[in-house]
mmCIF file of C-alpha atoms in Angstrom:
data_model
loop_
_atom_site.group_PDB
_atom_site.id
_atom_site.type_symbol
_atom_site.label_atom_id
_atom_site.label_comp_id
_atom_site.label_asym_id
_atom_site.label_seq_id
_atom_site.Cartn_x
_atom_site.Cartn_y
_atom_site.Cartn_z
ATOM 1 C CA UNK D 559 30.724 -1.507 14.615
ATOM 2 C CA UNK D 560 34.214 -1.566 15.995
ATOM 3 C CA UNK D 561 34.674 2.463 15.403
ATOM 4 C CA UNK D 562 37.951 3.386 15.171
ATOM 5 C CA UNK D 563 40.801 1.134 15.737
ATOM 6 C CA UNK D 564 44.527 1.439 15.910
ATOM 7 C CA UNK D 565 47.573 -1.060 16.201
ATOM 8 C CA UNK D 566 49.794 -1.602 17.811
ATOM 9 C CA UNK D 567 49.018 -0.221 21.199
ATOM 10 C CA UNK D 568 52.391 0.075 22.329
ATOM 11 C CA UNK D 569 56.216 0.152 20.749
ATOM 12 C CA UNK D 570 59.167 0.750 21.623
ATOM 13 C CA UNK D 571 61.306 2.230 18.927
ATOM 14 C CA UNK D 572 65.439 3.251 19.276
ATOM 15 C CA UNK D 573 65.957 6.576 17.888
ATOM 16 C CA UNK D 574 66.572 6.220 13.860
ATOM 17 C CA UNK D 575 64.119 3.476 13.060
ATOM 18 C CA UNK D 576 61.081 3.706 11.038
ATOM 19 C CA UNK D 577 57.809 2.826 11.738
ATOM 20 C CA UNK D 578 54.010 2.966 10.654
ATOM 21 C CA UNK D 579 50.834 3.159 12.992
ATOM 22 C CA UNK D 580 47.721 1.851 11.800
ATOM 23 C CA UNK D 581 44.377 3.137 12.326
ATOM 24 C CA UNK D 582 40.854 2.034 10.648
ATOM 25 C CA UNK D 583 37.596 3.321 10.920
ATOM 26 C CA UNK D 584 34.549 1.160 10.066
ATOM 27 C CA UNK D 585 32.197 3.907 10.047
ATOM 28 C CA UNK D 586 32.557 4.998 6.444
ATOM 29 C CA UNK D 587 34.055 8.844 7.306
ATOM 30 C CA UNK D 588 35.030 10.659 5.152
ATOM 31 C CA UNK D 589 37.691 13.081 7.682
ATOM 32 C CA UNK D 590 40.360 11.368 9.485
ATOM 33 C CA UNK D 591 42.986 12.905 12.000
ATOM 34 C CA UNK D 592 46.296 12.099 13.622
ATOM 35 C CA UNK D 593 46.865 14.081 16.851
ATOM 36 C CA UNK D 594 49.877 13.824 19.341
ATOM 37 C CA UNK D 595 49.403 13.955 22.545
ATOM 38 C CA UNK D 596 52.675 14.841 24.959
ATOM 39 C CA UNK D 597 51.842 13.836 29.028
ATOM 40 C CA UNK D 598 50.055 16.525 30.374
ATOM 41 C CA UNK D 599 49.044 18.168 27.291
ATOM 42 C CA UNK D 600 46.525 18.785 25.385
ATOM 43 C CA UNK D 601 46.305 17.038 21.530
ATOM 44 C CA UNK D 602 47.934 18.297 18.450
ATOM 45 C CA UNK D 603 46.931 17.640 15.016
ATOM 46 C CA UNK D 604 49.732 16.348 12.898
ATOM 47 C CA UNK D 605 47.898 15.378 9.591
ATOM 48 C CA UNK D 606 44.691 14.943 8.435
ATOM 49 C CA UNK D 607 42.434 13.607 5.248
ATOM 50 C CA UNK D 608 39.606 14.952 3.585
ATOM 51 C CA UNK D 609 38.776 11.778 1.479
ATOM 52 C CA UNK D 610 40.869 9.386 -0.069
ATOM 53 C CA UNK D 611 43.821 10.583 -1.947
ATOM 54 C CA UNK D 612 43.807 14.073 -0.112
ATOM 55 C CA UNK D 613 45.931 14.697 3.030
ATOM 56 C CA UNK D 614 47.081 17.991 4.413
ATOM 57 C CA UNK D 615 49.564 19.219 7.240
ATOM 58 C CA UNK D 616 47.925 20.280 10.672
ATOM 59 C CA UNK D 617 49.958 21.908 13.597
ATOM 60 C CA UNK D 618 53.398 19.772 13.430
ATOM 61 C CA UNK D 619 53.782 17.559 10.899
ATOM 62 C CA UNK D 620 57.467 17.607 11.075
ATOM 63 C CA UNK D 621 59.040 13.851 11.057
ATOM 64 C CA UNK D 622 55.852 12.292 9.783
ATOM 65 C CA UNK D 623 54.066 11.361 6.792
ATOM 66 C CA UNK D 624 50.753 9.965 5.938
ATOM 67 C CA UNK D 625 48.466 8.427 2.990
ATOM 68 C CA UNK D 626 45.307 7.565 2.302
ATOM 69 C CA UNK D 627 44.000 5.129 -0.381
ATOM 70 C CA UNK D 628 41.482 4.073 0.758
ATOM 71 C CA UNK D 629 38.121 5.706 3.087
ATOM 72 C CA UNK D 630 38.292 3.373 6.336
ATOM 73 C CA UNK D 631 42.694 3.379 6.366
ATOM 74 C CA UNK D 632 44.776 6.144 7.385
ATOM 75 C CA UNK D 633 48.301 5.287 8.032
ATOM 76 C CA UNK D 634 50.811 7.593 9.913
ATOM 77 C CA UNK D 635 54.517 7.200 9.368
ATOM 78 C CA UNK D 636 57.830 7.660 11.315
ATOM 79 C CA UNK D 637 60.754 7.968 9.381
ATOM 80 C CA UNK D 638 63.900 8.605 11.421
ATOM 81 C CA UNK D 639 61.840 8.259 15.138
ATOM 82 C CA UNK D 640 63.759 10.648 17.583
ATOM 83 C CA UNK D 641 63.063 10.667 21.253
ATOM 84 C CA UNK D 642 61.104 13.906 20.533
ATOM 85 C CA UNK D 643 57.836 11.945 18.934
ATOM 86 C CA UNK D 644 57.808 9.936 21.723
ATOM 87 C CA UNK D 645 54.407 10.540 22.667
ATOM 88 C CA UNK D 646 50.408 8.632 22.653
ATOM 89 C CA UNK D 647 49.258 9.351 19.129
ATOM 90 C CA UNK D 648 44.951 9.244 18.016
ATOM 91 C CA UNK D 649 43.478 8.763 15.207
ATOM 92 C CA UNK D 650 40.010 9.816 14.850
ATOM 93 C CA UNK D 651 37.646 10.311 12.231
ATOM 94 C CA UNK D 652 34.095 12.437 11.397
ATOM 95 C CA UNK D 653 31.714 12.259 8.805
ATOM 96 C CA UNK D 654 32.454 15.616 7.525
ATOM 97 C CA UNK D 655 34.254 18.902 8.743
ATOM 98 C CA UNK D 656 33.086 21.693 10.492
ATOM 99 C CA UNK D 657 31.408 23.042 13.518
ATOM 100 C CA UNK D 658 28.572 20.320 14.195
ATOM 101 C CA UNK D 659 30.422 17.472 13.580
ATOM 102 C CA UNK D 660 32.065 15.529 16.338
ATOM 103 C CA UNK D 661 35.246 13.387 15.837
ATOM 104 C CA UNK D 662 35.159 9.632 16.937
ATOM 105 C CA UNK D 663 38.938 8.910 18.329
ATOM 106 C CA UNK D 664 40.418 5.527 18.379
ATOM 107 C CA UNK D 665 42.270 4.262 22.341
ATOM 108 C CA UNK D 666 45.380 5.237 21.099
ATOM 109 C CA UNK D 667 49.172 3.520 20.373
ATOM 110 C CA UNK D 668 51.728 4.812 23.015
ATOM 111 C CA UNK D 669 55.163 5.133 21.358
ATOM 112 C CA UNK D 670 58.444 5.737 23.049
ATOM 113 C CA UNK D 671 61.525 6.212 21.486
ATOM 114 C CA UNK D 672 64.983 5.612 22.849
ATOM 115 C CA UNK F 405 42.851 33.190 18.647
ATOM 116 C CA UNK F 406 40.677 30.208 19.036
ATOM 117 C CA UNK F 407 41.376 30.316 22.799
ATOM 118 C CA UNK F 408 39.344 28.862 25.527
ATOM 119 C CA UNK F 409 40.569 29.391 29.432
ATOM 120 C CA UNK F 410 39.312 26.491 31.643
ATOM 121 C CA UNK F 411 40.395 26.132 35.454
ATOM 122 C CA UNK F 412 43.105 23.329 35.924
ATOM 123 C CA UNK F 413 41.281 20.627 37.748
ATOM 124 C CA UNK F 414 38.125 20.604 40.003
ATOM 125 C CA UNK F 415 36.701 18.283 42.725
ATOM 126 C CA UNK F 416 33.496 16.867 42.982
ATOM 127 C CA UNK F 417 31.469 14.093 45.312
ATOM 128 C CA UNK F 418 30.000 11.066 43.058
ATOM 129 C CA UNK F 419 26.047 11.778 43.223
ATOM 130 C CA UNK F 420 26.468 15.276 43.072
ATOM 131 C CA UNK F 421 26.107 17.938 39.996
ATOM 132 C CA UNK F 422 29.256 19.345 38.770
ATOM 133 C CA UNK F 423 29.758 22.506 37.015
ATOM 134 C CA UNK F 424 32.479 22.934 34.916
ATOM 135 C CA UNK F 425 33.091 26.298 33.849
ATOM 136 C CA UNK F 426 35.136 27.756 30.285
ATOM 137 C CA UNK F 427 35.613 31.243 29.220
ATOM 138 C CA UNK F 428 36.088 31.656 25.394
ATOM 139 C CA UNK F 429 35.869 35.474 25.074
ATOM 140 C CA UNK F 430 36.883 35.625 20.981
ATOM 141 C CA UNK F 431 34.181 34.358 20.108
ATOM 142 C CA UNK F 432 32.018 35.071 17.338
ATOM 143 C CA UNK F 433 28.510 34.732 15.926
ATOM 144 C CA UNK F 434 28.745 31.562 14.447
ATOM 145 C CA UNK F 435 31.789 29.745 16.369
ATOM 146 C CA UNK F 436 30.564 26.786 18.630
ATOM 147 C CA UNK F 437 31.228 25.223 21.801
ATOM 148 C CA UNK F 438 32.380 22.143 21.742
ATOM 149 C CA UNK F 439 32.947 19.959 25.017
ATOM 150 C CA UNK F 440 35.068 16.368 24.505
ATOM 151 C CA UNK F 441 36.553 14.634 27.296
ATOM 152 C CA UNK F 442 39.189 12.175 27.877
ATOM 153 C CA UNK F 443 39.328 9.138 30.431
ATOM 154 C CA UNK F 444 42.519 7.803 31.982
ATOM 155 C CA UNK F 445 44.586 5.977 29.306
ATOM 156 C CA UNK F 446 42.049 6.457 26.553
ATOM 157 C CA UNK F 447 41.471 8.870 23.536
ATOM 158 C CA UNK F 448 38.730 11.318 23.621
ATOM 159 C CA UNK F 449 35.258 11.499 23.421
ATOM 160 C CA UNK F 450 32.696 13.423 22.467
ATOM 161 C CA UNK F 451 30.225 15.052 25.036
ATOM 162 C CA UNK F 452 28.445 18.093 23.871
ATOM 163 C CA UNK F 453 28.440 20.934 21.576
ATOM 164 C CA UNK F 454 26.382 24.058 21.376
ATOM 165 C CA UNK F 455 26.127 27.514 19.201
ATOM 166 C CA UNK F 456 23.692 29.899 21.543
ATOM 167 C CA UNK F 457 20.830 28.243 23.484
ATOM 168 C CA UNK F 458 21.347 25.787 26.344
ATOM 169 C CA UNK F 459 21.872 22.010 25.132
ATOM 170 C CA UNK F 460 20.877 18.619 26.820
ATOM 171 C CA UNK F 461 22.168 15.317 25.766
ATOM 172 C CA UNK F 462 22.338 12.084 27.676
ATOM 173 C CA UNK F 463 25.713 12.935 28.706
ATOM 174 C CA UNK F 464 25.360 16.183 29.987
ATOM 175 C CA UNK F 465 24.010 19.886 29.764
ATOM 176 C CA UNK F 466 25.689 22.765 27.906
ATOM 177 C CA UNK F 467 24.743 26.200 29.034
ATOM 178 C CA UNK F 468 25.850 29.201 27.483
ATOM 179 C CA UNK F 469 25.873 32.766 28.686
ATOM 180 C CA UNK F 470 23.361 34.854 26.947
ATOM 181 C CA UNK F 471 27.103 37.211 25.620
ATOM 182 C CA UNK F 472 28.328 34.053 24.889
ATOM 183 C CA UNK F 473 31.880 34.429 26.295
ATOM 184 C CA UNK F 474 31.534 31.584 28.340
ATOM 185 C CA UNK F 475 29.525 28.162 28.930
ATOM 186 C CA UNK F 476 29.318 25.186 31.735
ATOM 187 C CA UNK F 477 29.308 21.553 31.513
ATOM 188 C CA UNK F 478 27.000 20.302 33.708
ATOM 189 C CA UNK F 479 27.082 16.664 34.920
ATOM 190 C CA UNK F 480 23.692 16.368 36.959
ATOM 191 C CA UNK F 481 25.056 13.313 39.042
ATOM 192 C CA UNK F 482 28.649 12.528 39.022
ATOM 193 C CA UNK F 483 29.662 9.378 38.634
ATOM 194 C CA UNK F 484 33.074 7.830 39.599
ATOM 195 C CA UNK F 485 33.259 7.245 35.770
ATOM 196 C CA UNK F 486 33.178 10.705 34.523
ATOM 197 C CA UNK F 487 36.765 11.067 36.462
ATOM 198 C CA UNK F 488 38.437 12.963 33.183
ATOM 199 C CA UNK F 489 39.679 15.546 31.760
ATOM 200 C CA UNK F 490 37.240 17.551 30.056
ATOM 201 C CA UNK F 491 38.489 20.007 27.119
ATOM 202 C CA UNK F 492 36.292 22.940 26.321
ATOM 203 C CA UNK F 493 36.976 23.515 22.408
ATOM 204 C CA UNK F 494 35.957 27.271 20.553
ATOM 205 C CA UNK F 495 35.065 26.190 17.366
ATOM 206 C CA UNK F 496 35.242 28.418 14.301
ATOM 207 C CA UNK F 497 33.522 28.263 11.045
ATOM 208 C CA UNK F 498 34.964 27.553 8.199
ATOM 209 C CA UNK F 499 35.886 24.661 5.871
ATOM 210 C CA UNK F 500 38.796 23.946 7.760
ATOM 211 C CA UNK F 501 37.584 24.210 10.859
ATOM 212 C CA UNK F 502 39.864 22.177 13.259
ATOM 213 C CA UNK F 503 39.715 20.862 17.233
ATOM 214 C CA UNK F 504 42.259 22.431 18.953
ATOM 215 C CA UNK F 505 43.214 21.045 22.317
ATOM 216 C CA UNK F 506 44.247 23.007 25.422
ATOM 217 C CA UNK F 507 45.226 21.548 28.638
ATOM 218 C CA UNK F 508 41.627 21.131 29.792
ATOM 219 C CA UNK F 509 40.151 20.454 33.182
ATOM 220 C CA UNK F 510 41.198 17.570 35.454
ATOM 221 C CA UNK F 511 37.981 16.361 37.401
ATOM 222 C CA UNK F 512 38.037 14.477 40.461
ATOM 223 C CA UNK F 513 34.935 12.333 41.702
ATOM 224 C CA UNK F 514 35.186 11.921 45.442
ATOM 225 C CA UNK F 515 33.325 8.746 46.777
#
């Protein structure tokens, strides 16, 4: 059970260029997340998916964009990357939504942009 | 607000109990605690969570003040592993209830 997973672990991006991170969960959750998380800070929620098919904005999606066919992928997506997302982005997952469940976060892809 | 107010970082010696403290003073009858914390270059974990009465996991203990406006983590011995910073989270119900992350609590394990 490899949990949750997410590639690459690093990139370097110049400002303008696209890009997609990766994450997979292998634990069959239906909730998955994308937070941001700026040194020294606490995590943000960018996105997140109820089930496949169903995504919705959290605190600041601005410059991203997500989908979700399937239950175990969740994909996020940099359009035009400006040096203002660069940041270490999660992705975590939970069975369901709400105040018992706990969220299972992946080690993370550190992104800088230049 | 979904606030919580933690102190900025704490010190400990490894062997030791540690008490981390959180005030959450919104909250209401049916919001939880939840405690996640976050090693050195990795993503967060979860360590505890709690609604009213005192909770004990492998991880740690969660107790809650009987008003509820604030709880402690305890760690009964501290290891150099639980170096971290540990977020105290006010939960509240709803369908779209979500984590929200302060700046947590930066602890230091002393040998």
């Amino acid at each position: 059970n490899a949990g949750v997973t997410q590639t690459p672990k690093f990139r370097i991006l110049k400002i303008g260029q696209s890009m997609t991170l990766q994450c997979t969960q292998d634990m069959n959750h239906n909730y998955m997340y994308w937070y941001r998380q700026d040194p020294g800070m606490g995590l943000k929620l960018i996105y997140y998916s109820v089930g496949a098919g169903i995504t919705d904005k959290g605190e600041v999606p601005n410059g991203y964009n997500v989908s979700r066919s399937t239950t175990e992928d969740f994909p996020l997506r940099l359009e035009l990357a400006a040096p203002s997302q660069t940041s270490v982005y999660f992705c975590a997952s939970s069975f369901a939504t709400g105040v018992s469940y706990e969220q299972y976060f992946g080690p993370g892809t550190r992104l800088t942009v230049t | 607000d979904a606030k919580t107010t933690q102190p900025n970082s704490m010190e400990s010696n490894e062997e030791e109990p540690v008490h981390l403290p959180c005030n959450h003073s919104t909250i209401s009858g049916t919001d939880y605690i939840h405690w996640y914390r976050q090693l050195p270059s990795q993503g967060p974990e979860y360590v505890i969570h709690g609604l009213t009465s005192n909770v004990n996991n492998r991880m740690a203990s969660l107790a809650i003040a009987e008003d509820r406006k604030s709880s402690t983590l305890i760690l009964h011995r501290a290891t150099l592993r639980d170096a971290a910073v540990y977020y105290c989270i006010h939960l509240r119900t709803g369908a779209n209830s979500k984590l929200t992350f302060g700046k947590g609590i930066t602890l230091s394990v002393r040998p």
